[in-house]
Amino acid sequence: MTPQIPAPVSRLAGAVVRRIPEPVLHRVAPSLLPFSPQDVPPTPPVPATPVRLYLGPANYAGQGYAWARAAERLPGVGAISMAAERPGGFGFTSDYPVPIAVYGSSRRWQRRQKAYVERFTHVVVEAQRALFGTLMATPSQRNGAYAEARALAAHGACVAMLCHGSDIRVPSRHLAGATPWSPFGDPEWELVGHLERQTRAAEAALVELRAAGIQTFVSTPDLLLDQPEATWLPVVVDPEVWRTQAPPLEREVPLVVHAPSASRLKGTELVEPVLTELDRRGWITYRRVEGVTSAQMPALYRDADVVLDQFALGSYGVAACEAMAAGRVVVSHVTQQSRDVVQAACGLDLPILEGTPDTLEDVFTALLDDRAGAGERAARQGPELVRVLHDGAKSARVLAPFLGVGAVEPDAGER
């Protein structure tokens, strides 16, 4: 058994190693660094535009990249999205992918990154995650994102924090809210306590940052319950990637697809017994899909008749938008609060069939009794909602005041 190195000794060793220049370490003791010099990517050129926007480092579901492209619809805006990437990820596109080992361990890269980001006029920090790795972390504040935001603002940048979900969704508030199937009620789930502490700390930090003029965006409408002073920045999908002429529900036995990125948060275990039983009866063909890359998802959804999103959080996000863009029938649990936010934003009802662990069998009974009507509505209403609210134009209009530029003209379908 390998003896455990005492924490003070480990910290001291780490401090000593960090004082040795990385090129020297790579030559004389490369095993002390978890990356090679070739792993450190070059920085992309800074946009030659009056407004220069930098987003990172999460890029969950490719949204950092998508919002960057949405922002570039605005006059005089250039944007760069950065992602700290782990090996074996989903393969989402980013302007500046940085290996997680470099992001977390290379002081040389971190200092270069700080100088690079300081050349941008506007910065959006995603998911309470630091842009400069551990550069501005301290023993008392291990997350350097908030110190970075203040430093960038002091340097002259306009800075915003962008919340994605678990970084700001307070478990106890969600559990006490309008969703009885909240995933946070399991006393055996050790992550709940960690998330409670993390989100409460983030909540307090965001209040202080807003007082300093640093605004908050949220990526899904349910997060307005946790951050009522925030602005909803709709997620973005490319309708052309998902478009298909094949109407849903023309098979004798519909293909029902569920691709849970995190099954506990999606409520998969709550509904899978019902789906398995419906499959056994021959009502549906149920297919649970995991471990697919982002490039494989369009074909997966275009081939489906029905896409199941989530049944525990009460919200909707990128996966549901992708399925709607493909004109598929989408079944998910979305609270009335989220549906009301959508209606207020664009004048359209969210065309996601409401389904819960208690009602899912009834939903499929009604769906199979009205195949033609349900298929026609999904093929028409889903792509329309995405075009009006989630193709990037609406997100550009939301970003325009923050970026200090004129917005693109509203689409005729947006009311």
mmCIF file of C-alpha atoms in Angstrom:
data_model
loop_
_atom_site.group_PDB
_atom_site.id
_atom_site.type_symbol
_atom_site.label_atom_id
_atom_site.label_comp_id
_atom_site.label_asym_id
_atom_site.label_seq_id
_atom_site.Cartn_x
_atom_site.Cartn_y
_atom_site.Cartn_z
ATOM 1 C CA MET A 1 0.000 0.000 0.000
ATOM 2 C CA THR A 2 1.438 3.397 -1.030
ATOM 3 C CA PRO A 3 1.809 5.716 1.991
ATOM 4 C CA GLN A 4 -0.404 8.811 1.969
ATOM 5 C CA ILE A 5 1.523 12.082 1.589
ATOM 6 C CA PRO A 6 0.420 14.569 4.286
ATOM 7 C CA ALA A 7 -1.607 17.452 2.826
ATOM 8 C CA PRO A 8 0.799 20.201 4.065
ATOM 9 C CA VAL A 9 3.719 18.404 2.422
ATOM 10 C CA SER A 10 1.765 17.980 -0.798
ATOM 11 C CA ARG A 11 0.833 21.668 -0.866
ATOM 12 C CA LEU A 12 4.428 22.690 -0.202
ATOM 13 C CA ALA A 13 5.671 20.434 -2.993
ATOM 14 C CA GLY A 14 3.097 21.896 -5.336
ATOM 15 C CA ALA A 15 4.167 25.426 -4.462
ATOM 16 C CA VAL A 16 7.807 24.560 -5.125
ATOM 17 C CA VAL A 17 6.968 22.963 -8.478
ATOM 18 C CA ARG A 18 4.946 26.024 -9.536
ATOM 19 C CA ARG A 19 7.991 28.242 -8.980
ATOM 20 C CA ILE A 20 10.058 26.283 -11.471
ATOM 21 C CA PRO A 21 9.555 27.527 -15.067
ATOM 22 C CA GLU A 22 7.472 25.082 -17.083
ATOM 23 C CA PRO A 23 10.015 24.775 -19.935
ATOM 24 C CA VAL A 24 12.594 23.672 -17.346
ATOM 25 C CA LEU A 25 10.199 21.130 -15.828
ATOM 26 C CA HIS A 26 9.354 19.749 -19.252
ATOM 27 C CA ARG A 27 13.070 19.176 -19.866
ATOM 28 C CA VAL A 28 14.235 17.808 -16.505
ATOM 29 C CA ALA A 29 11.108 16.366 -14.837
ATOM 30 C CA PRO A 30 8.261 16.029 -17.361
ATOM 31 C CA SER A 31 6.397 13.561 -15.129
ATOM 32 C CA LEU A 32 5.660 16.392 -12.684
ATOM 33 C CA LEU A 33 3.348 18.027 -15.245
ATOM 34 C CA PRO A 34 0.176 16.343 -16.538
ATOM 35 C CA PHE A 35 0.583 17.788 -20.034
ATOM 36 C CA SER A 36 3.243 18.195 -22.688
ATOM 37 C CA PRO A 37 4.281 21.443 -24.408
ATOM 38 C CA GLN A 38 2.439 20.267 -27.528
ATOM 39 C CA ASP A 39 -0.829 20.195 -25.550
ATOM 40 C CA VAL A 40 -0.827 23.965 -25.050
ATOM 41 C CA PRO A 41 -2.927 25.436 -27.879
ATOM 42 C CA PRO A 42 -2.158 28.775 -29.529
ATOM 43 C CA THR A 43 -4.618 31.563 -28.808
ATOM 44 C CA PRO A 44 -6.947 32.537 -31.671
ATOM 45 C CA PRO A 45 -6.531 36.012 -33.149
ATOM 46 C CA VAL A 46 -8.403 38.700 -31.226
ATOM 47 C CA PRO A 47 -11.324 39.917 -33.381
ATOM 48 C CA ALA A 48 -10.569 43.138 -35.271
ATOM 49 C CA THR A 49 -13.949 44.638 -34.365
ATOM 50 C CA PRO A 50 -14.979 47.514 -32.089
ATOM 51 C CA VAL A 51 -16.805 45.081 -29.796
ATOM 52 C CA ARG A 52 -14.825 41.984 -28.855
ATOM 53 C CA LEU A 53 -16.697 39.334 -26.841
ATOM 54 C CA TYR A 54 -15.066 36.433 -25.018
ATOM 55 C CA LEU A 55 -17.158 33.534 -23.624
ATOM 56 C CA GLY A 56 -16.026 30.520 -21.607
ATOM 57 C CA PRO A 57 -14.988 28.158 -20.257
ATOM 58 C CA ALA A 58 -17.928 25.711 -20.078
ATOM 59 C CA ASN A 59 -19.416 25.487 -23.598
ATOM 60 C CA TYR A 60 -21.999 23.021 -22.290
ATOM 61 C CA ALA A 61 -23.857 21.439 -25.225
ATOM 62 C CA GLY A 62 -21.848 23.732 -27.504
ATOM 63 C CA GLN A 63 -23.695 26.795 -26.243
ATOM 64 C CA GLY A 64 -20.668 29.036 -25.720
ATOM 65 C CA TYR A 65 -19.843 28.628 -29.389
ATOM 66 C CA ALA A 66 -23.488 29.096 -30.408
ATOM 67 C CA TRP A 67 -23.888 32.283 -28.387
ATOM 68 C CA ALA A 68 -20.637 33.615 -29.861
ATOM 69 C CA ARG A 69 -22.009 33.114 -33.355
ATOM 70 C CA ALA A 70 -25.329 34.679 -32.314
ATOM 71 C CA ALA A 71 -23.497 37.741 -30.984
ATOM 72 C CA GLU A 72 -21.675 38.117 -34.288
ATOM 73 C CA ARG A 73 -25.017 38.794 -35.961
ATOM 74 C CA LEU A 74 -24.862 42.192 -34.280
ATOM 75 C CA PRO A 75 -23.068 45.076 -36.017
ATOM 76 C CA GLY A 76 -19.423 45.528 -35.076
ATOM 77 C CA VAL A 77 -19.189 42.412 -32.890
ATOM 78 C CA GLY A 78 -16.553 39.688 -33.052
ATOM 79 C CA ALA A 79 -16.576 36.811 -30.569
ATOM 80 C CA ILE A 80 -14.411 33.952 -29.327
ATOM 81 C CA SER A 81 -15.677 30.989 -27.311
ATOM 82 C CA MET A 82 -13.291 28.984 -25.159
ATOM 83 C CA ALA A 83 -13.828 25.541 -23.639
ATOM 84 C CA ALA A 84 -11.833 23.708 -21.000
ATOM 85 C CA GLU A 85 -12.181 20.193 -22.418
ATOM 86 C CA ARG A 86 -11.851 16.810 -20.738
ATOM 87 C CA PRO A 87 -10.691 13.749 -22.704
ATOM 88 C CA GLY A 88 -13.537 11.722 -24.182
ATOM 89 C CA GLY A 89 -16.041 14.578 -24.214
ATOM 90 C CA PHE A 90 -19.042 14.975 -26.505
ATOM 91 C CA GLY A 91 -17.066 16.784 -29.202
ATOM 92 C CA PHE A 92 -18.818 20.154 -29.175
ATOM 93 C CA THR A 93 -17.305 22.812 -31.412
ATOM 94 C CA SER A 94 -15.359 25.653 -29.795
ATOM 95 C CA ASP A 95 -13.192 28.487 -31.120
ATOM 96 C CA TYR A 96 -10.547 27.782 -28.493
ATOM 97 C CA PRO A 97 -10.501 24.256 -27.001
ATOM 98 C CA VAL A 98 -8.055 23.967 -24.110
ATOM 99 C CA PRO A 99 -7.181 20.580 -22.570
ATOM 100 C CA ILE A 100 -8.324 20.449 -18.953
ATOM 101 C CA ALA A 101 -4.796 19.535 -17.794
ATOM 102 C CA VAL A 102 -3.424 22.713 -19.365
ATOM 103 C CA TYR A 103 -6.332 24.793 -18.038
ATOM 104 C CA GLY A 104 -5.834 23.558 -14.472
ATOM 105 C CA SER A 105 -2.083 23.064 -14.211
ATOM 106 C CA SER A 106 -0.181 25.363 -16.573
ATOM 107 C CA ARG A 107 0.696 28.622 -14.816
ATOM 108 C CA ARG A 108 2.325 29.784 -18.035
ATOM 109 C CA TRP A 109 -0.909 29.274 -19.980
ATOM 110 C CA GLN A 110 -2.994 30.825 -17.192
ATOM 111 C CA ARG A 111 -0.927 34.033 -17.181
ATOM 112 C CA ARG A 112 -1.010 34.183 -20.969
ATOM 113 C CA GLN A 113 -4.757 33.584 -20.888
ATOM 114 C CA LYS A 114 -5.322 36.488 -18.502
ATOM 115 C CA ALA A 115 -3.365 38.854 -20.734
ATOM 116 C CA TYR A 116 -5.250 37.564 -23.773
ATOM 117 C CA VAL A 117 -8.750 37.976 -22.290
ATOM 118 C CA GLU A 118 -7.882 41.498 -21.125
ATOM 119 C CA ARG A 119 -7.788 42.489 -24.812
ATOM 120 C CA PHE A 120 -11.558 41.902 -25.130
ATOM 121 C CA THR A 121 -14.135 44.607 -24.483
ATOM 122 C CA HIS A 122 -16.817 42.233 -23.154
ATOM 123 C CA VAL A 123 -16.536 38.966 -21.244
ATOM 124 C CA VAL A 124 -19.174 36.369 -20.325
ATOM 125 C CA VAL A 125 -18.137 33.907 -17.615
ATOM 126 C CA GLU A 126 -20.041 30.630 -17.865
ATOM 127 C CA ALA A 127 -21.294 28.444 -15.014
ATOM 128 C CA GLN A 128 -19.292 30.154 -12.246
ATOM 129 C CA ARG A 129 -16.129 28.602 -13.716
ATOM 130 C CA ALA A 130 -12.816 30.436 -13.889
ATOM 131 C CA LEU A 131 -11.472 31.565 -17.250
ATOM 132 C CA PHE A 132 -7.860 31.491 -16.075
ATOM 133 C CA GLY A 133 -7.841 28.065 -14.450
ATOM 134 C CA THR A 134 -6.498 28.268 -10.891
ATOM 135 C CA LEU A 135 -4.573 31.510 -11.426
ATOM 136 C CA MET A 136 -6.761 33.678 -9.162
ATOM 137 C CA ALA A 137 -7.902 30.979 -6.751
ATOM 138 C CA THR A 138 -6.936 31.326 -3.083
ATOM 139 C CA PRO A 139 -7.040 28.930 -0.117
ATOM 140 C CA SER A 140 -10.186 30.680 1.150
ATOM 141 C CA GLN A 141 -11.784 31.109 -2.291
ATOM 142 C CA ARG A 142 -10.877 28.126 -4.421
ATOM 143 C CA ASN A 143 -13.101 29.277 -7.275
ATOM 144 C CA GLY A 144 -11.337 32.205 -8.895
ATOM 145 C CA ALA A 145 -14.208 33.088 -11.252
ATOM 146 C CA TYR A 146 -15.550 35.901 -9.082
ATOM 147 C CA ALA A 147 -12.128 37.474 -8.522
ATOM 148 C CA GLU A 148 -11.543 37.255 -12.279
ATOM 149 C CA ALA A 149 -14.841 39.017 -13.006
ATOM 150 C CA ARG A 150 -13.940 41.877 -10.682
ATOM 151 C CA ALA A 151 -10.415 42.133 -12.093
ATOM 152 C CA LEU A 152 -11.641 42.198 -15.699
ATOM 153 C CA ALA A 153 -14.240 44.833 -14.843
ATOM 154 C CA ALA A 154 -11.560 46.935 -13.123
ATOM 155 C CA HIS A 155 -9.439 46.564 -16.264
ATOM 156 C CA GLY A 156 -12.272 48.138 -18.270
ATOM 157 C CA ALA A 157 -14.223 45.182 -19.675
ATOM 158 C CA CYS A 158 -17.985 44.832 -19.445
ATOM 159 C CA VAL A 159 -18.485 41.515 -17.632
ATOM 160 C CA ALA A 160 -21.486 39.229 -17.159
ATOM 161 C CA MET A 161 -21.969 35.919 -15.384
ATOM 162 C CA LEU A 162 -23.959 33.245 -17.233
ATOM 163 C CA CYS A 163 -25.606 30.501 -15.157
ATOM 164 C CA HIS A 164 -26.278 27.142 -16.799
ATOM 165 C CA GLY A 165 -28.110 25.032 -14.202
ATOM 166 C CA SER A 166 -26.508 23.033 -11.417
ATOM 167 C CA ASP A 167 -24.094 25.880 -10.769
ATOM 168 C CA ILE A 168 -26.966 28.054 -9.477
ATOM 169 C CA ARG A 169 -30.040 25.812 -9.020
ATOM 170 C CA VAL A 170 -30.454 25.578 -5.216
ATOM 171 C CA PRO A 171 -31.506 22.000 -4.344
ATOM 172 C CA SER A 172 -33.574 22.917 -1.270
ATOM 173 C CA ARG A 173 -35.475 25.601 -3.209
ATOM 174 C CA HIS A 174 -36.106 23.229 -6.094
ATOM 175 C CA LEU A 175 -37.291 20.526 -3.717
ATOM 176 C CA ALA A 176 -39.754 22.930 -2.097
ATOM 177 C CA GLY A 177 -41.009 24.243 -5.447
ATOM 178 C CA ALA A 178 -43.562 23.215 -8.020
ATOM 179 C CA THR A 179 -41.881 19.986 -9.147
ATOM 180 C CA PRO A 180 -42.752 16.986 -6.953
ATOM 181 C CA TRP A 181 -40.318 14.817 -8.916
ATOM 182 C CA SER A 182 -37.279 16.931 -7.969
ATOM 183 C CA PRO A 183 -34.109 14.807 -8.001
ATOM 184 C CA PHE A 184 -32.861 16.507 -4.835
ATOM 185 C CA GLY A 185 -35.093 14.652 -2.387
ATOM 186 C CA ASP A 186 -32.951 11.514 -2.248
ATOM 187 C CA PRO A 187 -31.220 11.504 1.170
ATOM 188 C CA GLU A 188 -28.718 8.934 -0.125
ATOM 189 C CA TRP A 189 -27.418 11.244 -2.870
ATOM 190 C CA GLU A 190 -24.254 12.712 -1.402
ATOM 191 C CA LEU A 191 -23.978 15.335 -4.146
ATOM 192 C CA VAL A 192 -27.020 17.238 -2.857
ATOM 193 C CA GLY A 193 -25.229 18.706 0.151
ATOM 194 C CA HIS A 194 -22.304 19.797 -2.004
ATOM 195 C CA LEU A 195 -24.629 21.442 -4.535
ATOM 196 C CA GLU A 196 -26.538 23.213 -1.756
ATOM 197 C CA ARG A 197 -23.354 24.786 -0.398
ATOM 198 C CA GLN A 198 -22.000 25.583 -3.841
ATOM 199 C CA THR A 199 -25.171 27.238 -5.137
ATOM 200 C CA ARG A 200 -25.766 29.235 -1.956
ATOM 201 C CA ALA A 201 -22.207 30.563 -2.197
ATOM 202 C CA ALA A 202 -22.731 31.386 -5.883
ATOM 203 C CA GLU A 203 -25.993 33.146 -5.051
ATOM 204 C CA ALA A 204 -24.243 35.412 -2.540
ATOM 205 C CA ALA A 205 -21.357 36.088 -4.934
ATOM 206 C CA LEU A 206 -23.699 37.071 -7.764
ATOM 207 C CA VAL A 207 -25.502 39.548 -5.505
ATOM 208 C CA GLU A 208 -22.173 41.232 -4.742
ATOM 209 C CA LEU A 209 -21.171 41.234 -8.407
ATOM 210 C CA ARG A 210 -24.473 42.782 -9.490
ATOM 211 C CA ALA A 211 -23.916 45.531 -6.929
ATOM 212 C CA ALA A 212 -20.609 46.160 -8.721
ATOM 213 C CA GLY A 213 -22.342 46.405 -12.109
ATOM 214 C CA ILE A 214 -21.719 42.842 -13.300
ATOM 215 C CA GLN A 215 -24.992 41.436 -14.613
ATOM 216 C CA THR A 216 -26.337 37.884 -14.654
ATOM 217 C CA PHE A 217 -27.753 35.796 -17.494
ATOM 218 C CA VAL A 218 -29.433 32.396 -17.190
ATOM 219 C CA SER A 219 -29.671 29.815 -19.967
ATOM 220 C CA THR A 220 -33.061 28.270 -19.142
ATOM 221 C CA PRO A 221 -36.279 29.921 -17.929
ATOM 222 C CA ASP A 222 -36.617 27.884 -14.734
ATOM 223 C CA LEU A 223 -33.386 29.413 -13.412
ATOM 224 C CA LEU A 224 -35.217 32.739 -13.070
ATOM 225 C CA LEU A 225 -36.699 31.208 -9.917
ATOM 226 C CA ASP A 226 -33.189 31.129 -8.458
ATOM 227 C CA GLN A 227 -32.020 34.349 -10.086
ATOM 228 C CA PRO A 228 -35.078 36.616 -10.499
ATOM 229 C CA GLU A 229 -32.856 39.622 -11.284
ATOM 230 C CA ALA A 230 -31.186 37.790 -14.158
ATOM 231 C CA THR A 231 -31.926 37.993 -17.880
ATOM 232 C CA TRP A 232 -32.888 34.865 -19.811
ATOM 233 C CA LEU A 233 -30.480 34.195 -22.696
ATOM 234 C CA PRO A 234 -32.175 31.481 -24.791
ATOM 235 C CA VAL A 235 -30.092 28.512 -25.874
ATOM 236 C CA VAL A 236 -29.281 28.303 -29.577
ATOM 237 C CA VAL A 237 -29.555 25.489 -32.109
ATOM 238 C CA ASP A 238 -29.051 25.540 -35.870
ATOM 239 C CA PRO A 239 -32.396 24.560 -37.444
ATOM 240 C CA GLU A 240 -30.732 23.375 -40.654
ATOM 241 C CA VAL A 241 -28.680 20.748 -38.827
ATOM 242 C CA TRP A 242 -31.826 19.114 -37.444
ATOM 243 C CA ARG A 243 -34.298 19.684 -40.276
ATOM 244 C CA THR A 244 -35.932 16.634 -41.876
ATOM 245 C CA GLN A 245 -38.790 16.109 -44.317
ATOM 246 C CA ALA A 246 -39.756 12.804 -42.701
ATOM 247 C CA PRO A 247 -42.918 13.327 -40.627
ATOM 248 C CA PRO A 248 -43.124 11.686 -37.195
ATOM 249 C CA LEU A 249 -45.509 8.906 -36.127
ATOM 250 C CA GLU A 250 -45.805 7.191 -39.518
ATOM 251 C CA ARG A 251 -44.370 3.899 -38.249
ATOM 252 C CA GLU A 252 -46.803 1.279 -37.083
ATOM 253 C CA VAL A 253 -44.840 1.115 -33.836
ATOM 254 C CA PRO A 254 -43.325 4.533 -32.985
ATOM 255 C CA LEU A 255 -39.637 4.776 -32.146
ATOM 256 C CA VAL A 256 -39.254 6.574 -28.805
ATOM 257 C CA VAL A 257 -35.757 7.870 -28.032
ATOM 258 C CA HIS A 258 -34.348 9.064 -24.726
ATOM 259 C CA ALA A 259 -30.739 10.282 -24.536
ATOM 260 C CA PRO A 260 -30.139 11.297 -20.916
ATOM 261 C CA SER A 261 -26.881 13.171 -20.381
ATOM 262 C CA ALA A 262 -27.379 12.751 -16.613
ATOM 263 C CA SER A 263 -30.055 10.164 -15.875
ATOM 264 C CA ARG A 264 -30.670 11.180 -12.252
ATOM 265 C CA LEU A 265 -31.234 14.823 -13.174
ATOM 266 C CA LYS A 266 -33.341 13.795 -16.160
ATOM 267 C CA GLY A 267 -35.564 11.545 -14.041
ATOM 268 C CA THR A 268 -34.887 8.547 -16.268
ATOM 269 C CA GLU A 269 -35.376 6.011 -13.484
ATOM 270 C CA LEU A 270 -38.789 7.527 -12.695
ATOM 271 C CA VAL A 271 -40.215 6.844 -16.161
ATOM 272 C CA GLU A 272 -38.234 3.927 -17.539
ATOM 273 C CA PRO A 273 -40.467 1.231 -15.951
ATOM 274 C CA VAL A 274 -43.462 2.728 -17.807
ATOM 275 C CA LEU A 275 -41.541 2.906 -21.072
ATOM 276 C CA THR A 276 -40.280 -0.647 -20.729
ATOM 277 C CA GLU A 277 -43.831 -1.857 -20.149
ATOM 278 C CA LEU A 278 -45.160 0.053 -23.172
ATOM 279 C CA ASP A 279 -42.380 -1.476 -25.244
ATOM 280 C CA ARG A 280 -43.295 -4.947 -23.941
ATOM 281 C CA ARG A 281 -46.921 -4.416 -24.974
ATOM 282 C CA GLY A 282 -45.823 -3.445 -28.484
ATOM 283 C CA TRP A 283 -47.123 0.121 -28.229
ATOM 284 C CA ILE A 284 -43.686 1.665 -28.774
ATOM 285 C CA THR A 285 -40.088 0.758 -29.475
ATOM 286 C CA TYR A 286 -38.135 2.329 -26.637
ATOM 287 C CA ARG A 287 -34.471 3.167 -27.164
ATOM 288 C CA ARG A 288 -32.279 4.646 -24.437
ATOM 289 C CA VAL A 289 -29.115 6.101 -25.929
ATOM 290 C CA GLU A 290 -25.983 7.093 -24.033
ATOM 291 C CA GLY A 291 -22.389 7.935 -24.904
ATOM 292 C CA VAL A 292 -23.086 9.353 -28.375
ATOM 293 C CA THR A 293 -21.153 12.314 -29.741
ATOM 294 C CA SER A 294 -22.738 15.609 -30.699
ATOM 295 C CA ALA A 295 -22.172 14.762 -34.380
ATOM 296 C CA GLN A 296 -24.330 11.624 -34.034
ATOM 297 C CA MET A 297 -27.313 13.320 -32.414
ATOM 298 C CA PRO A 298 -28.998 14.866 -35.505
ATOM 299 C CA ALA A 299 -29.389 11.488 -37.223
ATOM 300 C CA LEU A 300 -30.596 9.964 -33.964
ATOM 301 C CA TYR A 301 -33.352 12.533 -33.497
ATOM 302 C CA ARG A 302 -34.352 12.695 -37.164
ATOM 303 C CA ASP A 303 -34.923 8.929 -37.095
ATOM 304 C CA ALA A 304 -37.132 9.083 -33.984
ATOM 305 C CA ASP A 305 -40.866 9.614 -33.789
ATOM 306 C CA VAL A 306 -40.934 10.752 -30.169
ATOM 307 C CA VAL A 307 -38.100 12.249 -28.112
ATOM 308 C CA LEU A 308 -38.246 12.156 -24.323
ATOM 309 C CA ASP A 309 -36.322 14.923 -22.602
ATOM 310 C CA GLN A 310 -36.557 15.078 -18.792
ATOM 311 C CA PHE A 311 -39.028 14.377 -15.998
ATOM 312 C CA ALA A 312 -37.403 15.732 -12.839
ATOM 313 C CA LEU A 313 -36.248 19.342 -13.230
ATOM 314 C CA GLY A 314 -39.347 20.866 -14.825
ATOM 315 C CA SER A 315 -37.379 22.797 -17.435
ATOM 316 C CA TYR A 316 -36.288 22.455 -21.054
ATOM 317 C CA GLY A 317 -32.979 23.113 -22.739
ATOM 318 C CA VAL A 318 -30.806 22.262 -25.706
ATOM 319 C CA ALA A 319 -31.910 18.636 -26.178
ATOM 320 C CA ALA A 320 -35.584 19.563 -26.329
ATOM 321 C CA CYS A 321 -34.842 22.394 -28.769
ATOM 322 C CA GLU A 322 -32.905 20.039 -31.029
ATOM 323 C CA ALA A 323 -35.816 17.593 -31.061
ATOM 324 C CA MET A 324 -38.302 20.389 -31.764
ATOM 325 C CA ALA A 325 -36.099 21.631 -34.613
ATOM 326 C CA ALA A 326 -36.306 18.127 -36.086
ATOM 327 C CA GLY A 327 -40.096 18.303 -35.901
ATOM 328 C CA ARG A 328 -40.294 15.369 -33.514
ATOM 329 C CA VAL A 329 -42.975 14.906 -30.873
ATOM 330 C CA VAL A 330 -41.286 15.979 -27.638
ATOM 331 C CA VAL A 331 -42.571 14.706 -24.300
ATOM 332 C CA SER A 332 -41.178 16.184 -21.115
ATOM 333 C CA HIS A 333 -42.129 17.671 -17.752
ATOM 334 C CA VAL A 334 -42.004 21.468 -18.084
ATOM 335 C CA THR A 335 -43.521 23.607 -15.343
ATOM 336 C CA GLN A 336 -46.080 26.303 -16.019
ATOM 337 C CA GLN A 337 -43.546 28.923 -14.924
ATOM 338 C CA SER A 338 -41.189 27.962 -17.765
ATOM 339 C CA ARG A 339 -44.050 27.791 -20.242
ATOM 340 C CA ASP A 340 -45.209 31.270 -19.185
ATOM 341 C CA VAL A 341 -41.702 32.699 -19.708
ATOM 342 C CA VAL A 342 -41.654 31.282 -23.246
ATOM 343 C CA GLN A 343 -45.096 32.677 -24.029
ATOM 344 C CA ALA A 344 -44.116 36.111 -22.745
ATOM 345 C CA ALA A 345 -40.867 36.071 -24.752
ATOM 346 C CA CYS A 346 -42.288 35.205 -28.160
ATOM 347 C CA GLY A 347 -46.080 34.890 -28.034
ATOM 348 C CA LEU A 348 -46.017 31.163 -28.786
ATOM 349 C CA ASP A 349 -46.926 28.236 -26.587
ATOM 350 C CA LEU A 350 -44.130 25.783 -25.938
ATOM 351 C CA PRO A 351 -44.996 22.744 -28.114
ATOM 352 C CA ILE A 352 -43.698 20.156 -25.655
ATOM 353 C CA LEU A 353 -46.271 17.617 -24.527
ATOM 354 C CA GLU A 354 -46.486 17.663 -20.752
ATOM 355 C CA GLY A 355 -45.598 14.275 -19.343
ATOM 356 C CA THR A 356 -44.773 13.247 -15.794
ATOM 357 C CA PRO A 357 -43.924 9.944 -14.130
ATOM 358 C CA ASP A 358 -47.583 9.766 -13.090
ATOM 359 C CA THR A 359 -49.141 10.578 -16.477
ATOM 360 C CA LEU A 360 -46.741 9.163 -19.067
ATOM 361 C CA GLU A 361 -48.854 6.129 -19.974
ATOM 362 C CA ASP A 362 -51.918 8.353 -20.462
ATOM 363 C CA VAL A 363 -49.860 10.716 -22.619
ATOM 364 C CA PHE A 364 -48.878 7.853 -24.929
ATOM 365 C CA THR A 365 -52.447 6.566 -25.043
ATOM 366 C CA ALA A 366 -53.671 9.966 -26.248
ATOM 367 C CA LEU A 367 -50.726 10.333 -28.611
ATOM 368 C CA LEU A 368 -51.332 7.001 -30.318
ATOM 369 C CA ASP A 369 -55.044 7.759 -30.597
ATOM 370 C CA ASP A 370 -54.233 10.961 -32.515
ATOM 371 C CA ARG A 371 -51.181 10.065 -34.563
ATOM 372 C CA ALA A 372 -51.989 12.310 -37.539
ATOM 373 C CA GLY A 373 -52.826 15.374 -35.472
ATOM 374 C CA ALA A 374 -49.930 14.976 -33.062
ATOM 375 C CA GLY A 375 -47.450 14.380 -35.873
ATOM 376 C CA GLU A 376 -48.652 17.375 -37.884
ATOM 377 C CA ARG A 377 -48.496 19.685 -34.862
ATOM 378 C CA ALA A 378 -44.992 18.550 -33.923
ATOM 379 C CA ALA A 379 -43.675 18.936 -37.487
ATOM 380 C CA ARG A 380 -45.096 22.461 -37.691
ATOM 381 C CA GLN A 381 -44.945 23.945 -34.211
ATOM 382 C CA GLY A 382 -41.559 22.635 -33.089
ATOM 383 C CA PRO A 383 -39.510 24.165 -35.930
ATOM 384 C CA GLU A 384 -41.543 27.383 -35.662
ATOM 385 C CA LEU A 385 -40.761 27.794 -31.957
ATOM 386 C CA VAL A 386 -37.061 27.150 -32.602
ATOM 387 C CA ARG A 387 -36.989 29.630 -35.485
ATOM 388 C CA VAL A 388 -38.610 32.349 -33.391
ATOM 389 C CA LEU A 389 -36.821 31.785 -30.087
ATOM 390 C CA HIS A 390 -33.802 29.494 -30.424
ATOM 391 C CA ASP A 391 -32.059 30.005 -33.780
ATOM 392 C CA GLY A 392 -29.745 32.712 -32.404
ATOM 393 C CA ALA A 393 -31.553 35.876 -33.520
ATOM 394 C CA LYS A 394 -33.477 36.250 -30.254
ATOM 395 C CA SER A 395 -30.311 35.545 -28.247
ATOM 396 C CA ALA A 396 -28.498 38.254 -30.231
ATOM 397 C CA ARG A 397 -31.238 40.724 -29.319
ATOM 398 C CA VAL A 398 -30.897 39.757 -25.661
ATOM 399 C CA LEU A 399 -27.127 40.291 -25.796
ATOM 400 C CA ALA A 400 -27.350 43.613 -27.659
ATOM 401 C CA PRO A 401 -27.866 45.882 -24.589
ATOM 402 C CA PHE A 402 -24.990 44.206 -22.744
ATOM 403 C CA LEU A 403 -22.742 44.625 -25.782
ATOM 404 C CA GLY A 404 -23.897 48.212 -26.283
ATOM 405 C CA VAL A 405 -24.880 47.762 -29.918
ATOM 406 C CA GLY A 406 -28.049 47.892 -31.968
ATOM 407 C CA ALA A 407 -30.020 44.665 -32.236
ATOM 408 C CA VAL A 408 -30.928 42.768 -35.360
ATOM 409 C CA GLU A 409 -34.489 43.299 -36.520
ATOM 410 C CA PRO A 410 -37.108 41.079 -34.812
ATOM 411 C CA ASP A 411 -38.374 38.201 -36.876
ATOM 412 C CA ALA A 412 -41.891 38.632 -38.256
ATOM 413 C CA GLY A 413 -42.972 35.554 -36.316
ATOM 414 C CA GLU A 414 -41.886 37.016 -32.985
ATOM 415 C CA ARG A 415 -44.682 38.822 -31.241
#
